Amino acid sequence: MNSNTPMSQGNPMRPQQEDIFEYIAVIMRRWKTFIAAFLAVFICAALYTFMMKPIYEASAILHVKEDKGKGGLLGELAINTSNPVNAELEILKSRTNAEQVVKRLHLDWQVSKMSDGLSFRIIEFSSTSKDPVYEIRLNSDGIFKVEDSNGKFVGEGKSGNLIKGKDVTLLLSDVKGEKGDRFTLTLLPFDQVVTGLRNGIKAVEVGRMTSVIKVSYTSTDPVLARDVVNTLVQSYLEQNISFKSEEASRTVNFVEEQIQGLRKELDNSEKDLQVYKSSSGVVSLDNEARELIQKISEMEKLRADVILRKKQVEFALDALKSSMRKGTIYSPSIMRDDPLVASMASKLSELEVQKKALLNDYTENHPAVKTVHGQIEEIQRKIRATYETSLNNLTREKSNVTHELSYYEKRMRSLPEAERDLARLTRITSVNAGIYTFLLQKHEEARIAKASTISNIDIVDPAIAPTNPVKPKKAQNLLLGLLFGCMLGIGLVFFQEYLDDTIKDAEEAKRVMGLPLLGIIPHINGREPKTNVSVTKEEPLITQSEPRSAVAESFRSLRTNLHFTAINKQKKIMLFTSTFQGEGKSVITANEAVVISQTGARVLIIDCDLRRSSLHERFGHSKTPGLSEILTGDITFEKAKHVSGIPGLDLITAGTTPPNPSELLGSEAMRQLLLTQRENYDYVLIDAPPVLAVTDAPVLATISDIVILIMEAGRVPVKAAQHMRETLTTLQASVAGIIMNDKTGKGESYGYYGSRYYRYGRRYGYGYGYGYGYYTDNGQKTNGRKAIWDNLQKYLPEKLRSKIKGFKF
């Protein structure tokens, strides 16, 4: 063959194109499955999209500032509680904050089945019932009746008045409506509401290391979504301030407790001093006594100061130990004037920032994060050890002060009795007054420190009621429905293809059967014939009615292949059979008989399908008399023979359906009939029953020259075809090859009838379409066909050309 022909030109993309065409062919072949799956998914997506209630999202923006610690008024009471943004996110979504939102917005109060035009406000509602569902019915203006879920009367109330029943407390106000209006009020489980709220809250950091948090909530009610976000943010800020002022609050409480007790002691001591002066007449002390009292007063104030500082260190140490147990960073600011503590606090802040940066890229288990975390714990242990040392020093200092007080008190006991009693009462009054003044000063400092505590969280943008819903996203949902519909359709199509074990094309048929391909018959459309021939309208003989069609040309191609098969062999009796009933063997046998007779050969076609005969209908003859009558001897061959109306073609119909078709077809009479007629005709074509359906075809195969297997594309399972092949091999039948029949039109979707050469031929003008170019309008052959035939012989071997020299194409 010429290397410049289109079929021989190299194209590396062609195999990939062939695969793509095969995939498309699978989808086209099973288009019903694809369309059904696609429509099911797409319609469900569309219904979900357009029937879904709109969902709105409200959001607020917060900024987490770096907490540098507190100075000034906070003094020793301040602490540094800087948290990373990740920790703030978890605190924001904590259960405590969610509970506050549910309580403040009463999200566990559910109103349903409310009459139109009814309005009211729920001020208070609580219930201890196992089934807290109540129906409220309006009796008259502002007066209503309450019933439980069982219809039992609970109570009657009026707008603005509190109802207290056995298991329920209810207060409604501004009740307006008509008599008979009603609604159902349900107290939902508090824990379930809180859990549902937490699942709906989203809090994320905007960007990377921006310290900006976006908190959002979605709901079908845009106002509720706004209120939930704003209430959550407010609760979070209050919690944040509460955490930061905790140590100051504890100091204030401690000082207040000391002041309350000391105030009573001061009042009592002043009264006792006045009473003593009045009764004893001693109203003043000498210089020595006054000096002792001043010393004792100073030491008492010093001891009170030591006790207060000791308490502060204890508070800070407790907070530090708690943070270390929880694994959080907590650096108290007390003793920051100590260079060692200040250095460790500064190092701790640096490590905290370093760990925060590492956690943006790594997890807690990464070696680098573990190393920094270990350094943080080591510094916290050192700070803890420093505070414990300070606490021990303060304990010793308190002991020393107490010892000095004992010394001065011993000196006071050496004074004269009258002066000693006055000095004692004066000392108690002076000491109490000094300590009271000192505590008042510390209390005011702690109170101001607590009041001046501010949050390191700023509200950048509070939530507002959204106007546009975020769901459903109609375009996105429809697009996803389109994509998933296509994916499901394609998946089901190829799954069905995987489960389908039928032979779909000629290439597969040749591989499974191990037989050559004789021809491919395209789908014959059920149209009316163009010429007036004696055939039925259901399935006309297309080779006679449309001789220039592609289908007719496929039968002529089959005729040529059969001729090459029979070269130098006397193969006149051709048996046409199939695997199952209805694969188109009768149509192919009839049309092939027509095209063979068109070469001038004398052809006899015999309908041996005695059970389901059809050839008499295709040629427009009666079923009887026929083959059954000939084999039983009721009539001669000449009287049973029908003239088809086509030159050179005679027909033997099936005749009367016998009770024993297999015995008749395998009889000696049948054998003698075929031997006789092969001398009278150039070719004898037998339309036999299917091989696997009955035993008729195997019986006929033994007395035929060649057997031609007809196989419908996409119908015959591989195992059935192999069984048919084994059956014929056992009988030693001479099987010439396979004819692929696209009876239902599926063959086109199986990919160019099973051979890529078919598409190449059509692409370059070599396919079935060439039949149109070699006929005139009246159907007569032109010299062009002969020229093509002569040209094809140039490529055949010399011996083969000499053998087919006289063949009439």
Coordinates of N, CA and C in Angstrom, one line a residue, residues 279-412:
S279 N -13.4 57.7 134.5 CA -13.5 57.0 135.8 C -12.2 57.1 136.6
S280 N -11.1 57.1 135.9 CA -9.8 57.1 136.7 C -9.3 58.5 136.9
G281 N -9.7 59.5 136.1 CA -9.1 60.8 136.2 C -7.8 61.0 135.5
V282 N -7.2 59.9 135.0 CA -5.9 60.0 134.2 C -6.2 60.3 132.8
V283 N -5.7 61.4 132.3 CA -6.1 61.8 130.9 C -4.9 62.0 130.0
S284 N -3.7 61.9 130.6 CA -2.5 62.0 129.7 C -1.4 61.1 130.2
L285 N -0.4 60.9 129.3 CA 0.7 60.0 129.5 C 2.0 60.8 129.5
D286 N 3.0 60.2 130.1 CA 4.3 60.9 130.1 C 5.0 60.6 128.7
N287 N 6.2 61.2 128.5 CA 6.9 61.1 127.2 C 7.2 59.6 126.9
E288 N 7.7 58.9 127.9 CA 8.1 57.5 127.7 C 6.9 56.6 127.2
A289 N 5.8 56.8 127.8 CA 4.6 56.0 127.4 C 4.2 56.4 126.0
R290 N 4.3 57.7 125.7 CA 3.8 58.1 124.4 C 4.8 57.6 123.3
E291 N 6.1 57.5 123.6 CA 7.0 57.0 122.6 C 6.8 55.5 122.4
L292 N 6.5 54.8 123.5 CA 6.2 53.3 123.3 C 4.9 53.1 122.5
I293 N 3.9 53.9 122.7 CA 2.7 53.8 122.0 C 2.9 54.1 120.5
Q294 N 3.8 55.1 120.2 CA 4.1 55.4 118.8 C 4.8 54.3 118.1
K295 N 5.8 53.7 118.9 CA 6.6 52.6 118.3 C 5.6 51.4 118.0
I296 N 4.8 51.1 119.0 CA 3.9 49.9 118.8 C 3.0 50.2 117.7
S297 N 2.4 51.4 117.5 CA 1.5 51.7 116.4 C 2.2 51.6 115.1
E298 N 3.5 52.0 115.0 CA 4.2 51.9 113.7 C 4.5 50.4 113.4
M299 N 4.8 49.6 114.4 CA 5.1 48.2 114.2 C 3.8 47.5 113.8
E300 N 2.6 47.9 114.4 CA 1.4 47.2 114.0 C 1.0 47.6 112.5
K301 N 1.3 48.8 112.1 CA 1.1 49.2 110.7 C 2.0 48.4 109.8
L302 N 3.3 48.2 110.3 CA 4.2 47.5 109.5 C 3.8 46.0 109.3
R303 N 3.3 45.5 110.4 CA 2.8 44.1 110.4 C 1.6 44.0 109.4
A304 N 0.7 44.9 109.5 CA -0.5 44.9 108.6 C 0.0 45.0 107.1
D305 N 1.0 45.8 106.9 CA 1.5 45.9 105.5 C 2.2 44.6 105.0
V306 N 2.9 44.0 105.9 CA 3.6 42.7 105.6 C 2.5 41.6 105.3
I307 N 1.4 41.6 106.1 CA 0.4 40.6 105.9 C -0.3 40.9 104.6
L308 N -0.6 42.1 104.2 CA -1.2 42.4 102.9 C -0.3 42.0 101.7
R309 N 1.0 42.4 101.8 CA 1.9 42.0 100.8 C 2.0 40.5 100.7
K310 N 2.0 39.8 101.8 CA 2.0 38.3 101.8 C 0.8 37.8 101.1
K311 N -0.4 38.3 101.3 CA -1.6 37.9 100.7 C -1.5 38.1 99.2
Q312 N -1.0 39.2 98.7 CA -0.8 39.5 97.3 C 0.1 38.5 96.6
V313 N 1.2 38.1 97.3 CA 2.1 37.1 96.8 C 1.4 35.8 96.7
E314 N 0.6 35.5 97.7 CA -0.1 34.2 97.7 C -1.1 34.1 96.6
F315 N -1.9 35.3 96.4 CA -2.8 35.3 95.2 C -2.1 35.1 93.9
A316 N -1.0 35.8 93.7 CA -0.2 35.6 92.4 C 0.3 34.2 92.3
L317 N 0.8 33.6 93.4 CA 1.4 32.3 93.3 C 0.3 31.3 93.0
D318 N -0.9 31.4 93.6 CA -2.0 30.5 93.3 C -2.3 30.6 91.8
A319 N -2.4 31.8 91.3 CA -2.8 32.0 89.8 C -1.7 31.4 88.9
L320 N -0.4 31.5 89.3 CA 0.7 31.0 88.5 C 0.6 29.4 88.5
K321 N 0.4 28.8 89.7 CA 0.3 27.4 89.8 C -0.9 26.9 89.0
S322 N -2.0 27.6 89.0 CA -3.2 27.1 88.2 C -2.9 27.2 86.7
S323 N -2.2 28.2 86.3 CA -1.9 28.3 84.8 C -1.0 27.3 84.4
M324 N 0.0 26.9 85.3 CA 1.0 25.9 84.9 C 0.3 24.5 84.8
R325 N -0.7 24.3 85.7 CA -1.4 23.0 85.6 C -2.2 22.9 84.3
K326 N -2.8 24.1 83.9 CA -3.6 24.1 82.7 C -2.8 24.2 81.4
G327 N -1.5 24.5 81.5 CA -0.6 24.6 80.4 C -0.7 25.9 79.7
T328 N -1.2 26.9 80.4 CA -1.3 28.3 79.8 C -0.2 29.2 80.3
I329 N 0.0 30.3 79.6 CA 1.0 31.2 80.0 C 0.4 32.3 80.9
Y330 N 1.0 32.5 82.1 CA 0.4 33.5 83.1 C 1.6 34.0 83.9
S331 N 1.8 35.3 83.6 CA 3.0 36.0 84.3 C 2.5 37.1 85.2
P332 N 2.4 36.9 86.5 CA 2.0 38.0 87.4 C 3.0 39.2 87.3
S333 N 2.5 40.4 87.5 CA 3.4 41.5 87.4 C 3.9 42.0 88.8
I334 N 3.5 41.3 89.9 CA 4.0 41.7 91.2 C 5.6 41.5 91.2
M335 N 6.2 42.4 92.0 CA 7.7 42.3 92.1 C 8.4 42.6 90.8
R336 N 7.7 43.4 89.9 CA 8.4 43.7 88.6 C 9.6 44.7 88.8
D337 N 9.6 45.3 90.0 CA 10.8 46.2 90.3 C 12.0 45.4 90.6
D338 N 11.9 44.1 90.8 CA 13.0 43.2 91.0 C 13.6 43.0 89.6
P339 N 14.9 43.3 89.4 CA 15.6 43.1 88.1 C 15.5 41.7 87.6
L340 N 15.6 40.7 88.5 CA 15.6 39.3 88.1 C 14.2 38.9 87.6
V341 N 13.1 39.3 88.4 CA 11.8 39.0 88.0 C 11.4 39.8 86.7
A342 N 11.9 41.0 86.5 CA 11.6 41.8 85.3 C 12.2 41.1 84.1
S343 N 13.5 40.6 84.3 CA 14.2 39.9 83.2 C 13.4 38.7 82.8
M344 N 13.0 37.9 83.8 CA 12.3 36.6 83.4 C 10.9 36.9 82.8
A345 N 10.2 38.0 83.3 CA 9.0 38.3 82.7 C 9.1 38.8 81.2
S346 N 10.2 39.5 81.0 CA 10.5 40.0 79.6 C 10.8 38.8 78.7
K347 N 11.6 37.8 79.2 CA 11.9 36.6 78.4 C 10.7 35.8 78.2
L348 N 9.8 35.7 79.2 CA 8.6 34.9 79.0 C 7.7 35.5 77.9
S349 N 7.6 36.8 77.9 CA 6.8 37.5 76.8 C 7.4 37.2 75.4
E350 N 8.8 37.2 75.3 CA 9.4 36.9 74.0 C 9.1 35.5 73.6
L351 N 9.2 34.5 74.6 CA 8.9 33.1 74.2 C 7.5 32.9 73.9
E352 N 6.6 33.7 74.5 CA 5.2 33.6 74.2 C 4.9 34.0 72.7
V353 N 5.5 35.1 72.3 CA 5.4 35.6 70.9 C 6.0 34.5 70.0
Q354 N 7.1 34.0 70.3 CA 7.8 33.0 69.5 C 6.9 31.8 69.3
K355 N 6.4 31.3 70.4 CA 5.5 30.1 70.3 C 4.3 30.4 69.5
K356 N 3.7 31.6 69.7 CA 2.5 32.0 68.9 C 2.8 32.0 67.4
A357 N 4.0 32.4 67.0 CA 4.4 32.4 65.6 C 4.6 31.0 65.1
L358 N 5.2 30.1 65.9 CA 5.4 28.8 65.5 C 4.1 28.0 65.3
L359 N 3.2 28.3 66.1 CA 1.9 27.6 66.0 C 1.1 27.9 64.8
N360 N 1.5 29.0 64.1 CA 0.8 29.3 62.8 C 1.3 28.4 61.7
D361 N 2.5 27.7 61.9 CA 3.0 26.8 60.9 C 3.1 25.4 61.3
Y362 N 3.1 25.2 62.6 CA 3.3 23.8 63.2 C 2.2 23.5 64.2
T363 N 2.2 22.2 64.6 CA 1.3 21.8 65.6 C 2.0 21.8 67.0
E364 N 1.3 21.5 68.0 CA 1.8 21.4 69.4 C 2.9 20.4 69.5
N365 N 2.9 19.3 68.7 CA 3.8 18.2 68.8 C 5.1 18.4 68.0
H366 N 5.2 19.5 67.3 CA 6.4 19.8 66.5 C 7.6 20.0 67.5
P367 N 8.8 19.5 67.2 CA 10.0 19.7 68.1 C 10.2 21.1 68.4
A368 N 10.1 22.0 67.4 CA 10.4 23.4 67.7 C 9.4 24.0 68.7
V369 N 8.2 23.7 68.6 CA 7.2 24.1 69.5 C 7.4 23.6 70.9
K370 N 7.7 22.3 70.9 CA 8.0 21.6 72.2 C 9.2 22.3 72.9
T371 N 10.2 22.6 72.2 CA 11.4 23.3 72.7 C 11.0 24.6 73.4
V372 N 10.3 25.4 72.7 CA 9.9 26.7 73.2 C 9.0 26.6 74.4
H373 N 8.1 25.6 74.3 CA 7.2 25.3 75.4 C 8.0 24.9 76.7
G374 N 9.0 24.1 76.5 CA 9.9 23.7 77.6 C 10.6 24.9 78.2
Q375 N 11.0 25.8 77.4 CA 11.7 27.0 77.9 C 10.7 27.9 78.7
I376 N 9.4 28.0 78.2 CA 8.4 28.7 79.0 C 8.2 28.1 80.3
E377 N 8.0 26.8 80.4 CA 7.8 26.1 81.6 C 9.0 26.3 82.6
E378 N 10.2 26.3 82.1 CA 11.4 26.5 82.9 C 11.4 27.9 83.5
I379 N 11.0 28.9 82.7 CA 11.0 30.3 83.3 C 9.9 30.4 84.3
Q380 N 8.7 29.8 84.0 CA 7.6 29.9 85.0 C 8.0 29.2 86.3
R381 N 8.7 28.1 86.2 CA 9.2 27.5 87.4 C 10.1 28.4 88.2
K382 N 11.0 29.1 87.5 CA 11.9 30.0 88.2 C 11.1 31.2 88.8
I383 N 10.1 31.7 88.1 CA 9.3 32.8 88.7 C 8.5 32.2 89.9
R384 N 8.1 31.0 89.8 CA 7.4 30.4 90.9 C 8.3 30.3 92.1
A385 N 9.6 29.8 91.9 CA 10.5 29.7 92.9 C 10.9 31.0 93.6
T386 N 10.9 32.1 92.7 CA 11.2 33.4 93.2 C 10.1 33.9 94.2
Y387 N 8.8 33.7 93.7 CA 7.7 34.1 94.5 C 7.6 33.3 95.8
E388 N 8.0 32.0 95.8 CA 8.0 31.2 97.0 C 9.0 31.7 97.9
T389 N 10.2 32.1 97.4 CA 11.2 32.7 98.3 C 10.8 34.0 98.9
S390 N 10.1 34.8 98.1 CA 9.6 36.1 98.6 C 8.5 35.8 99.7
L391 N 7.7 34.8 99.5 CA 6.7 34.4 100.5 C 7.4 34.0 101.8
N392 N 8.4 33.2 101.7 CA 9.1 32.8 102.9 C 9.8 34.0 103.6
N393 N 10.3 34.9 102.8 CA 10.9 36.1 103.4 C 9.9 37.0 104.1
L394 N 8.7 37.1 103.5 CA 7.6 37.9 104.2 C 7.2 37.2 105.4
T395 N 7.2 35.9 105.4 CA 6.8 35.1 106.7 C 7.8 35.4 107.8
R396 N 9.1 35.4 107.5 CA 10.1 35.7 108.4 C 10.0 37.2 108.9
E397 N 9.7 38.1 107.9 CA 9.6 39.5 108.3 C 8.4 39.7 109.3
K398 N 7.3 39.0 109.0 CA 6.2 39.1 109.9 C 6.6 38.6 111.3
S399 N 7.3 37.5 111.3 CA 7.8 37.0 112.6 C 8.7 38.0 113.4
N400 N 9.5 38.6 112.7 CA 10.4 39.6 113.3 C 9.6 40.8 113.8
V401 N 8.7 41.3 113.0 CA 7.8 42.4 113.5 C 7.0 42.0 114.7
T402 N 6.5 40.8 114.7 CA 5.8 40.3 115.9 C 6.7 40.2 117.1
H403 N 7.9 39.8 116.9 CA 8.9 39.7 118.0 C 9.1 41.1 118.6
E404 N 9.3 42.1 117.7 CA 9.6 43.5 118.2 C 8.3 44.0 118.9
L405 N 7.2 43.7 118.4 CA 6.0 44.1 119.1 C 5.9 43.5 120.6
S406 N 6.3 42.3 120.7 CA 6.3 41.7 122.0 C 7.3 42.4 122.9
Y407 N 8.4 42.9 122.4 CA 9.4 43.6 123.2 C 8.8 44.9 123.7
Y408 N 8.1 45.7 122.8 CA 7.5 47.0 123.2 C 6.4 46.7 124.2
E409 N 5.6 45.7 124.0 CA 4.5 45.4 124.9 C 5.0 45.0 126.3
K410 N 6.2 44.3 126.3 CA 6.8 44.0 127.6 C 7.2 45.2 128.3
R411 N 7.7 46.2 127.6 CA 8.1 47.5 128.2 C 6.9 48.2 128.8
M412 N 5.8 48.1 128.0 CA 4.6 48.8 128.5 C 4.1 48.2 129.8

